[in-house]
Structure formats: structure tokens, C-alpha cells
Coordinates of C-alpha atoms in Angstrom, one line a residue:
Chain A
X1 CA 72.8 41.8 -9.0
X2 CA 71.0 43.7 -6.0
X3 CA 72.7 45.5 -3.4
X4 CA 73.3 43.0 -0.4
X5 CA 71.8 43.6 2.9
X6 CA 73.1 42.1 6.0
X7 CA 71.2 39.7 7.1
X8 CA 71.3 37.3 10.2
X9 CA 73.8 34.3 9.7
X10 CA 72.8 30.6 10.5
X11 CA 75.5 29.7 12.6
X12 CA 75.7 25.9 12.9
X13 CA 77.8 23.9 15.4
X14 CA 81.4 23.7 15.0
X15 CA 82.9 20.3 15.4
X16 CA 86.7 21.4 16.1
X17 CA 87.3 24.5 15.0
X18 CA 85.8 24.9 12.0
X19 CA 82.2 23.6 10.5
X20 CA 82.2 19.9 9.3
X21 CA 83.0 19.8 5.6
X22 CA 80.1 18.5 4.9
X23 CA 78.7 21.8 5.5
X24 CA 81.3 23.4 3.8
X25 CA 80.8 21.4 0.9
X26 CA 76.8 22.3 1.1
X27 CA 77.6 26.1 1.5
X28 CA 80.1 26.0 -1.8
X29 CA 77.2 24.3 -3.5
X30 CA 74.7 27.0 -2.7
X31 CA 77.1 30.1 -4.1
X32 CA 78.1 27.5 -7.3
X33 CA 75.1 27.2 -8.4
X34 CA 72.6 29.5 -6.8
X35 CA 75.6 32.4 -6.4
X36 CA 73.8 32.5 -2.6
X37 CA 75.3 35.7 -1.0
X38 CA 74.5 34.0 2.7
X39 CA 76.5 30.9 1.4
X40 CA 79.4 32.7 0.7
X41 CA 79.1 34.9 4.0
X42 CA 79.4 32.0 5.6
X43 CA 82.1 30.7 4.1
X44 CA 83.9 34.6 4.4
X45 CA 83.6 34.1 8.1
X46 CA 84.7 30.6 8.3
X47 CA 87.6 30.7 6.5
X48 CA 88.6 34.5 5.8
X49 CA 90.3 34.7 9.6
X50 CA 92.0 31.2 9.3
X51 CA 93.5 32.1 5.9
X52 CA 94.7 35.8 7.6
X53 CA 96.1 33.7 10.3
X54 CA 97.8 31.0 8.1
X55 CA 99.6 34.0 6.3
X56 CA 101.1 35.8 9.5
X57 CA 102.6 32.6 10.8
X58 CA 104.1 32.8 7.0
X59 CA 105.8 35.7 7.3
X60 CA 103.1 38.4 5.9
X61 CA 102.4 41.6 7.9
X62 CA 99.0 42.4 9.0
X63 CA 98.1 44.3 5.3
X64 CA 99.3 41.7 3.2
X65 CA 97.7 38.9 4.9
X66 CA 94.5 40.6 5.1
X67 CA 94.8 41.4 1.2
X68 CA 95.3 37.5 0.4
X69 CA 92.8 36.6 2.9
X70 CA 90.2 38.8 1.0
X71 CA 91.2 37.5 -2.3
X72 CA 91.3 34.1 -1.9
X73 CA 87.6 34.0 -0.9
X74 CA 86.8 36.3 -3.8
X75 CA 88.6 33.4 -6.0
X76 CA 86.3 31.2 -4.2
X77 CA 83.3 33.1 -5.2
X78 CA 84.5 33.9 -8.7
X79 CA 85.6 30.1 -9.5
X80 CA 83.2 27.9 -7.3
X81 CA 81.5 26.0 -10.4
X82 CA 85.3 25.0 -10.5
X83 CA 84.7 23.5 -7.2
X84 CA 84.0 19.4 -6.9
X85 CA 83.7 18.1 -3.2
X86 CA 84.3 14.5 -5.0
X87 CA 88.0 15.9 -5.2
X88 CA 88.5 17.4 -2.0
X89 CA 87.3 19.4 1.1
X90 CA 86.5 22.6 0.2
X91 CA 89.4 23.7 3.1
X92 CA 91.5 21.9 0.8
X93 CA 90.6 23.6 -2.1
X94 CA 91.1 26.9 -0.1
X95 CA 94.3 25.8 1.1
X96 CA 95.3 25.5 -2.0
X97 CA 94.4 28.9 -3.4
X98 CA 95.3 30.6 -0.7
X99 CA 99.2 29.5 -1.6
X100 CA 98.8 29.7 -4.4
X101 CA 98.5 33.5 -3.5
X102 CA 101.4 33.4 -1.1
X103 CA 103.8 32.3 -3.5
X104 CA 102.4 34.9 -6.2
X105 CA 102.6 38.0 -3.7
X106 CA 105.0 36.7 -0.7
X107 CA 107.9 34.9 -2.7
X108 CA 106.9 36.9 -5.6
X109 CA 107.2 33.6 -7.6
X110 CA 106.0 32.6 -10.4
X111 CA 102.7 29.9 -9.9
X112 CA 103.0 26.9 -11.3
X113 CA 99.2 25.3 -12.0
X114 CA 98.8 21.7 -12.9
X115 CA 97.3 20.4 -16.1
X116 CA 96.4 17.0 -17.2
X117 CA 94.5 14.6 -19.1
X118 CA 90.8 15.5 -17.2
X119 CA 91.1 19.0 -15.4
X120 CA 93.3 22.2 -15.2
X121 CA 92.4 22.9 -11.7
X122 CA 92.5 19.4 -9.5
X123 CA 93.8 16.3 -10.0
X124 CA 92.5 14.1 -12.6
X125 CA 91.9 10.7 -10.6
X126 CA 88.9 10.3 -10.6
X127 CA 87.1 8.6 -7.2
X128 CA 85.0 5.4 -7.3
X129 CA 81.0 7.0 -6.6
X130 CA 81.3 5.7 -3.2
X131 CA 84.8 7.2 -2.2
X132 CA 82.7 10.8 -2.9
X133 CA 81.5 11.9 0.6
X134 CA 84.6 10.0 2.0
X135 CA 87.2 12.5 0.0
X136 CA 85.2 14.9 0.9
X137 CA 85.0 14.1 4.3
X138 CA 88.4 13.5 4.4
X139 CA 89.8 16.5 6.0
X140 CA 87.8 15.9 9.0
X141 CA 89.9 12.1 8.8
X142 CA 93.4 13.9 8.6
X143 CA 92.3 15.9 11.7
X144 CA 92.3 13.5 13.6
X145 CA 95.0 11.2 12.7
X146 CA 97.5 14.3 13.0
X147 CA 96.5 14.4 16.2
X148 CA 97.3 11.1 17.1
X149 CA 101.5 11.3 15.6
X150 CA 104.1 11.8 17.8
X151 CA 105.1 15.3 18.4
X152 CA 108.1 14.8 16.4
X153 CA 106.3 14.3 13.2
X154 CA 103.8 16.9 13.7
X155 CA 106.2 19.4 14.1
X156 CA 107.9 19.3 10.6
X157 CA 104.7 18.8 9.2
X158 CA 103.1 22.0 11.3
X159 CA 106.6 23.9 10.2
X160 CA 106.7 22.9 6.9
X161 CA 102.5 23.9 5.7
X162 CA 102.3 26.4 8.8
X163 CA 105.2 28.7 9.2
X164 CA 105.9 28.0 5.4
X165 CA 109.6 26.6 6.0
X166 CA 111.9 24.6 2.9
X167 CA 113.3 21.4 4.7
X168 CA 116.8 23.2 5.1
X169 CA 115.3 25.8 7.2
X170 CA 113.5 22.9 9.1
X171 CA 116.2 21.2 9.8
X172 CA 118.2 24.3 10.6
X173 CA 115.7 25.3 13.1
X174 CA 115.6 22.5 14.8
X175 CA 119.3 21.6 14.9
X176 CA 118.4 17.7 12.9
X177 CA 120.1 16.6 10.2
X178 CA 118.1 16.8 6.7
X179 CA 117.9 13.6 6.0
X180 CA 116.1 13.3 10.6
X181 CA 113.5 15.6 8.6
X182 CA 112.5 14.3 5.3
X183 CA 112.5 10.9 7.2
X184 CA 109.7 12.0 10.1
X185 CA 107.5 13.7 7.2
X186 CA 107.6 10.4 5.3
X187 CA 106.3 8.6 8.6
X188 CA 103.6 11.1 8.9
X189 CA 102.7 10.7 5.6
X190 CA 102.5 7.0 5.5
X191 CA 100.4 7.3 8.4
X192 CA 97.7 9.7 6.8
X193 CA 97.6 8.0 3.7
X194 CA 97.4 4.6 5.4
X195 CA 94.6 5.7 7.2
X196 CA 93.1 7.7 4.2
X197 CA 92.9 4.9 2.3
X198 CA 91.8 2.4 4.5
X199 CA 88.7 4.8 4.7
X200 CA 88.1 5.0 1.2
Chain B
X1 CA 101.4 5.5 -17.8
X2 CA 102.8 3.9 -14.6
X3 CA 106.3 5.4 -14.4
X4 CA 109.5 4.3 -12.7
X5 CA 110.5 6.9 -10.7
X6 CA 108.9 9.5 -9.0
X7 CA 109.9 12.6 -6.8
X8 CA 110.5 11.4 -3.1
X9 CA 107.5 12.0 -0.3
X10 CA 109.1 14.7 1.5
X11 CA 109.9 16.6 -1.7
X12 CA 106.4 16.3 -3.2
X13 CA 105.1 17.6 0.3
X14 CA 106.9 20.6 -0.1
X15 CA 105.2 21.4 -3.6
X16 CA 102.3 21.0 -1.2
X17 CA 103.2 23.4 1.2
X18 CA 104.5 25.8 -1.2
X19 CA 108.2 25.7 0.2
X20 CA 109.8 24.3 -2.9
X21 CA 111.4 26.3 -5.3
X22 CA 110.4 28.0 -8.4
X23 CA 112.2 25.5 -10.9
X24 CA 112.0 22.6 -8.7
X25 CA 108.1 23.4 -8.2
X26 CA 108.4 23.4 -12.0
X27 CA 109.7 19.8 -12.6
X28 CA 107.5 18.3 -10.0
X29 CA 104.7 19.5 -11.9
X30 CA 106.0 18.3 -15.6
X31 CA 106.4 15.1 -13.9
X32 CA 102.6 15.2 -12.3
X33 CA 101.2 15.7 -15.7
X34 CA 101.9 12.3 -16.5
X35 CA 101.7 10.4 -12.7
X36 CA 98.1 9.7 -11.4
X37 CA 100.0 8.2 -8.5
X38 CA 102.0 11.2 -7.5
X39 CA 98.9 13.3 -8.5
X40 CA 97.3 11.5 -6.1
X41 CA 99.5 11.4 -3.2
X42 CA 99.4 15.3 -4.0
X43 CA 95.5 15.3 -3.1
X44 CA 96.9 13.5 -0.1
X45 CA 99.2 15.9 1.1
X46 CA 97.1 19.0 -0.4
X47 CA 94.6 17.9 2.4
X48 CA 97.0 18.0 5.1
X49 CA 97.3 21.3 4.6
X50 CA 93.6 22.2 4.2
X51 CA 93.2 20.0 7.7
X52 CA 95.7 21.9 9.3
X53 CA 94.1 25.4 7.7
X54 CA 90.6 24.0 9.3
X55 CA 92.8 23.9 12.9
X56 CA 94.3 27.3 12.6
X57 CA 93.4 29.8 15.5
X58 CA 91.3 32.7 13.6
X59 CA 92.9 35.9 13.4
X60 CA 89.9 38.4 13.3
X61 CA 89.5 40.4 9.9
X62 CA 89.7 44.4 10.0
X63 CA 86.6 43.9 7.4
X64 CA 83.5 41.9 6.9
X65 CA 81.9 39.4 3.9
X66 CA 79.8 43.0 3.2
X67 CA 82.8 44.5 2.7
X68 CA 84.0 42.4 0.6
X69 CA 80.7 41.9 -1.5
X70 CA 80.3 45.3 -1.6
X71 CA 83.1 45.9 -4.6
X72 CA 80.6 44.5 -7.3
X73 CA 83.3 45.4 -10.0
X74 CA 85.6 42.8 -8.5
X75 CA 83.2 40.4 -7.6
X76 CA 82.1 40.4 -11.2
X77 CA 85.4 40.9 -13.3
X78 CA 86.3 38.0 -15.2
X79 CA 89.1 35.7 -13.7
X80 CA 91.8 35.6 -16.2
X81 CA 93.6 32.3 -14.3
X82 CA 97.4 33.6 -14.3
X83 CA 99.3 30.6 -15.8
X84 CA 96.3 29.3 -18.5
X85 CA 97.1 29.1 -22.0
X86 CA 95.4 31.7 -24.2
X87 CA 92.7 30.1 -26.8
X88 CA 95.3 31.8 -29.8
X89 CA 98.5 30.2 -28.0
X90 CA 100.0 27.6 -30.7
X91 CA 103.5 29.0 -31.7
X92 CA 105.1 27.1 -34.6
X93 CA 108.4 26.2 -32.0
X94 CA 105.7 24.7 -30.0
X95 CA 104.5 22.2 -32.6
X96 CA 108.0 21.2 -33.0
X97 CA 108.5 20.1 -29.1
X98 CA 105.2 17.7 -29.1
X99 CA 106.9 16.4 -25.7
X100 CA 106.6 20.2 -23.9
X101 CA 104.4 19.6 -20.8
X102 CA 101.4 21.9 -20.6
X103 CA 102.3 23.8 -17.3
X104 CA 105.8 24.8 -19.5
X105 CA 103.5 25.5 -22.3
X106 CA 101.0 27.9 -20.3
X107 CA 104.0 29.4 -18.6
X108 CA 106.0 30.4 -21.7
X109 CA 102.8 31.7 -23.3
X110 CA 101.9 34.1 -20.5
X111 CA 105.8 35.3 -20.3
X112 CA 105.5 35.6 -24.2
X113 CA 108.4 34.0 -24.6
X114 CA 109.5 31.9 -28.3
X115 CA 111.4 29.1 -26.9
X116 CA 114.9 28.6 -28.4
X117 CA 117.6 26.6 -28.6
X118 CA 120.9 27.6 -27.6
X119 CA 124.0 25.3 -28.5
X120 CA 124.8 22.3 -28.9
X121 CA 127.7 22.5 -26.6
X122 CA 129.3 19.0 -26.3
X123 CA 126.0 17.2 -27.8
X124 CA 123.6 19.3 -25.8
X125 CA 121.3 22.1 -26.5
X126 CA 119.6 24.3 -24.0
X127 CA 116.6 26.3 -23.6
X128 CA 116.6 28.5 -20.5
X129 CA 113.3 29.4 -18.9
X130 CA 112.9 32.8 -17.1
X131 CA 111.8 32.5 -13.6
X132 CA 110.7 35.8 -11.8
X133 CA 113.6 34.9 -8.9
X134 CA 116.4 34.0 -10.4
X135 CA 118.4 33.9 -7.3
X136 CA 116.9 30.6 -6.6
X137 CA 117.8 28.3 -9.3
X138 CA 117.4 27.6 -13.1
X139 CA 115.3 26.0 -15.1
X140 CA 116.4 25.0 -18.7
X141 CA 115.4 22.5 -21.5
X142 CA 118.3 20.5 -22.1
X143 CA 118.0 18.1 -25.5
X144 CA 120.9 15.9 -25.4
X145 CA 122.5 13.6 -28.6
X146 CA 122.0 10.3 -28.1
X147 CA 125.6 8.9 -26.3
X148 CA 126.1 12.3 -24.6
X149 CA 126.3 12.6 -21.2
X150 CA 124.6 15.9 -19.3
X151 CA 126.8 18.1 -18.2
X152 CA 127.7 19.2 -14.8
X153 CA 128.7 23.4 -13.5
X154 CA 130.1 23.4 -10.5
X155 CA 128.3 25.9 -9.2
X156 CA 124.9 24.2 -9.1
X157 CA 123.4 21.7 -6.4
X158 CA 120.3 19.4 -6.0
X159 CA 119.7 19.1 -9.5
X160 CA 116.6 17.2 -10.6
X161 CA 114.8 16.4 -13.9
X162 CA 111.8 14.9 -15.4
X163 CA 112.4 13.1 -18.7
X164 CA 110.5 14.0 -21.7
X165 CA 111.7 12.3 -24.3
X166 CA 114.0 9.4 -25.0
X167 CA 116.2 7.8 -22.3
X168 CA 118.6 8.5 -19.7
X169 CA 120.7 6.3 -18.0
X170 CA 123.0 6.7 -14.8
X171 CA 124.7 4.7 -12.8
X172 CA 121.5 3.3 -10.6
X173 CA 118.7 3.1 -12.7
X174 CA 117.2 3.9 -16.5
X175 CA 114.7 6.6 -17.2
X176 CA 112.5 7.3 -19.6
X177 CA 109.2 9.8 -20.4
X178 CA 107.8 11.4 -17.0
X179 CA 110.4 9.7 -14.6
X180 CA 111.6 12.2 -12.0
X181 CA 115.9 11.9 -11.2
X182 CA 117.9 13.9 -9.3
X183 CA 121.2 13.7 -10.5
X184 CA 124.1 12.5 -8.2
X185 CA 127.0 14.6 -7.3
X186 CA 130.3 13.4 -9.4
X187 CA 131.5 13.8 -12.5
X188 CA 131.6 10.1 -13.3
X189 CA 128.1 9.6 -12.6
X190 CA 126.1 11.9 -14.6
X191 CA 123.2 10.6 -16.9
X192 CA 124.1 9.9 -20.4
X193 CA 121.7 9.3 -23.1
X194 CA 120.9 5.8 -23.9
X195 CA 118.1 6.4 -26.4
X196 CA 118.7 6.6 -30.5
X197 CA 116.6 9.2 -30.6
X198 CA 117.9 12.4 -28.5
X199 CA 116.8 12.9 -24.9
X200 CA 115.3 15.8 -24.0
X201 CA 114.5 16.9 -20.2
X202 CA 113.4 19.5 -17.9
X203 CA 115.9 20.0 -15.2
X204 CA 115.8 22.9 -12.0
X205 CA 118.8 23.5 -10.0
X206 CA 119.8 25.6 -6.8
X207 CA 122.5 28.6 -7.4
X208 CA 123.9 30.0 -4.2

């Protein structure tokens, strides 16, 4: 493979923070199949920073998190034919691998990775063809309906994926019974699946 | 298979999130194996956290993409997957257990450890599985006789299983192949085997 020049990025417009998935999707495509350098720059920038950021509100110092930030989008280079957009948003799939990591290097546990009938890496139901661009679009759906719970629900979710605390420490934190928190992440849930699947 | 039971919402999120425990983490996925609907509701939950990556506030990288495309040696290495079987992985214990889940499978194989039963004690035989942490739990095989009742240590708390081969009953519900429990507290109300056949199960469990 030839050295790699810099070249000048296409930036597109974010919607949010981050590009729509269905760019995402489009860049992960390009470095799956055409192993497109530009692609997976792209990608780098988008999601490199976010992942660093996810692991200091984890607990990580500065080293660490920069470390699993750099190797979670090297797994995304190295396993990207692995990647279906008909499963997931590819900041899913990054999510994913990047706690993968966490637990591996922060917890210094051992990762657990799922295997069924259809796929070692994702989950094996598959969509109807036309729930495709909705899964992948999904994300983008979540988004928004997280931004519409009440504070309350949010903030076990935010604390639980975020800051990376068990449901103990949640509830310990906040001064609520257990049971207070396992109850408002059910509502939340209902609510994103409801809305989820009312899309699909 | 449509199963019975199945790991509560809040638990399965923290799979999700990566706050559950080792052995805990362990039984959800035996039990995922065999639930498209918990698989499902996994993708679910897996995407709240990809949504809430997507939100994050970026916190610059001392590096770039050329940086990181620059170590060609890395870039290129093959990925050995931590946690896949090997092609040459089929130890004679193994074809013994036909009920081991895969995940259990892959994880004994790259620990390169022979599974092996220890016991019976009082109708029930044990394997125990090495997790890197121990302080966090266990994790053991337990294959119980059929009539035998699981035992109970004192010391243990928020024990869960996934069933993986005959039947359990307690004093709310039966369970049978892939259903998630997590035993009550009380000595009169642990599961007992209700199968002919012996039951065997996957079970974690906190130690503090």
C-alpha cells in the first residue's frame, strides 16, 4: 500500500454533533470495500475525539483514553467488511468496540463476545429489506427521543453509558433507592423502543 | 426458541453499557445465544449508547488519522479477535457438554482451560471458570441430579443463571433451556431440579 499523503478533507454538514449516519454508513462502505484512506480519515476525525471523550468521563487518564481511542478506529479499519449498516449505525458499532476496549484495558476484564446462529459479531435478527436505512438511521431516531425524556430518565441513562456507573453506584450517587433506578431506565427504554419500532 | 424468562431491562442495559460484571456479563450472553428477543432489545440499547457517543463533546486528539495510518505494520497485522474459538478448538470434554454455549466455549479455549468437574457434593457437581477479576464474583458450571436442590453460600449475593439443560423449578416459576433466573434469597426457596435428566446451569454471583 502507498505512503499516504494528506490531502484536503470533504467536510460535509453536521446535523447535531456529528455527520448523519447515513454518511457514516457511506464512509464505512468506502474503506470496506475500496480500503479508501479519505473514508477512514474521515471517520478518524469524526469519531476518534468523541471515543477520547467518552473514555475520560469513564475514568481513563488522558494516555489511556487516547490509546483506546486510536485503537478502536484501527479495529474499525481492520474489521469494516464486518460492518452491516442493515444492523446498526456505524456509531453503534463504534460504541460498541470502543467498550469493548474499556472493559479489556480499564476493568482489565475479560470480554465477553456474542455468538449465535447467523453472526459472531452482531446480532443475528435479521431486518425486513425495508427496515434497512431505518436501523441504520436509527441512531439519529434515539437522538432525538432522549432528548425529549424527562431529566430524571436521562440521567441514569447518561450515568449509566456515559460515566460508566453499575446501578449501585447510580443509585448511590444520587441518593435513590435501586429499585427508583432500574425503574426510570425501564421507562426510558420503553420509550426508545416504542418509538424505534413504531419507525421500523 | 421463544423462552420464558429473560434478564430484566435494566440489567440487560448494563451489559450494554459495559457496567455489568464479568460473570454476570457472562450469563447474559449464554442466555442471548438462544434469545432473538433479548438480542434484539440488545441492538436497542447498543444504539443508545452509539446515540449518546454521536452527542458527546469531542475531546481533541494529541494525533491525527496520518498518524495513525502511518504505522502500516499495525494497520496491516491480522486481527486475531480475542475471545474467538481457534479452527483446531474441539476438546474431547467439549463434545461431552453438547449444551456449552459458544461464548463459554471461545472463552475456555483462549484461557486453555480443560473443563472439569469437581464433586458431586450433595447431588451437584461444579465447574469453576477463571475470570481475570476475581474479586467480582464467580462463575461456575453447576450440573445438578435430578431432585436436588442448588445450593446456597452465605457469602454470595445476586446470584443469576441461565439454564442449559434440563429443568429447574423454584418457588415462582419453571425453567428450562436458555431461561435467565436469579435466584431468591432463602434457604427454602432455592431451585431444585425437576427434570429426569440432570440440570445443568451457568450461574455468576457477587463476593464482597
Amino acid at each position: 500500500m502507498p505512503n499516504i499523503a494528506i490531502r484536503p478533507t470533504t467536510r460535509v454538514a453536521t446535523r447535531g454533533n456529528n455527520p448523519p449516519s447515513i454518511v457514516t454508513a457511506s464512509w464505512m462502505r468506502q474503506v470496506a470495500e475500496d480500503r479508501d484512506e479519505i473514508a477512514f480519515r474521515e471517520l478518524f476525525s469524526a469519531f476518534g475525539p468523541r471515543v477520547k471523550a467518552l473514555l475520560l468521563r469513564q475514568g481513563a487518564d488522558i494516555q489511556t483514553a487516547e490509546d483506546i481511542a486510536q485503537e478502536t478506529l484501527l479495529t474499525v479499519w481492520r474489521k469494516a467488511h464486518l460492518f452491516h449498516s442493515d444492523k446498526g449505525s456505524v456509531s453503534t458499532w463504534i460504541f460498541t468496540i470502543a467498550r469493548n476496549l474499556r472493559i479489556d484495558r480499564l476493568r482489565r476484564e475479560v470480554v465477553w463476545y456474542e455468538f449465535n446462529e447467523q453472526t459472531h459479531d452482531r446480532p443475528s435478527d435479521d431486518p425486513l429489506p425495508d427496515e434497512n436505512v431505518a436501523r441504520n438511521q436509527e441512531g439519529d431516531l434515539i437522538q432525538s427521543i432522549l432528548s425529549t425524556l424527562p431529566n430524571e430518565q436521562v440521567e441514569v441513562i447518561r450515568l449509566s453509558y456515559l460515566e460508566g456507573l453499575s446501578h449501585s453506584e447510580i443509585s448511590e450517587k444520587l441518593g435513590l433507592p435501586l429499585g427508583t433506578v432500574k425503574s426510570r431506565m425501564r421507562l426510558a427504554y420503553q420509550k426508545v423502543r416504542s418509538a424505534v419500532e413504531g419507525r421500523l | 426458541m421463544k423462552l420464558a424468562h429473560h434478564p430484566d431491562t435494566a440489567t440487560l442495559l448494563s451489559l450494554s453499557a459495559g457496567t455489568a460484571s464479568e460473570s454476570l456479563t457472562a450469563v447474559m450472553m449464554a442466555h442471548l445465544e438462544l434469545c432473538p428477543e433479548c438480542r434484539r432489545a440488545r441492538s436497542t440499547l447498543d444504539a443508545i449508547g452509539g446515540a449518546l457517543l454521536d452527542d458527546c463533546k469531542p475531546a481533541p486528539l494529541s494525533f491525527g488519522p496520518q498518524e495513525a495510518l502511518t504505522d502500516r505494520d499495525l494497520m496491516e497485522a491480522p486481527f486475531a479477535a480475542f475471545g474467538e474459538p481457534a479452527d483446531s478448538f474441539l476438546m474431547d470434554p467439549l463434545e461431552a457438554m453438547p449444551w456449552m454455549p459458544r461464548c463459554l466455549m471461545a472463552r475456555l479455549a483462549c484461557a486453555g482451560e480443560i473443563p472439569t468437574w469437581s464433586g458431586p457434593v450433595d447431588g451437584v457437581r461444579t465447574i469453576a471458570v477463571q475470570l481475570r477479576w476475581r474479586m467480582h464474583g464467580v462463575l461456575e458450571l453447576w450440573e445438578a441430579a435430578p431432585g436436588a436442590s442448588l445450593p446456597q453460600q452465605p457469602t454470595r449475593t445476586n446470584e443469576a443463571a441461565v439454564v442449559l439443560a434440563g429443568t429447574l423449578q423454584d418457588g415462582f416459576a419453571q425453567y428450562g433451556p436458555g431461561d435467565f433466573m436469579e435466584f431468591a434469597r432463602g434457604p427454602n426457596e432455592r431451585p431444585t431440579v425437576r427434570s429426569s435428566e440432570p440440570c445443568v446451569c451457568l450461574v455468576s454471583a457477587d463476593c464482597p
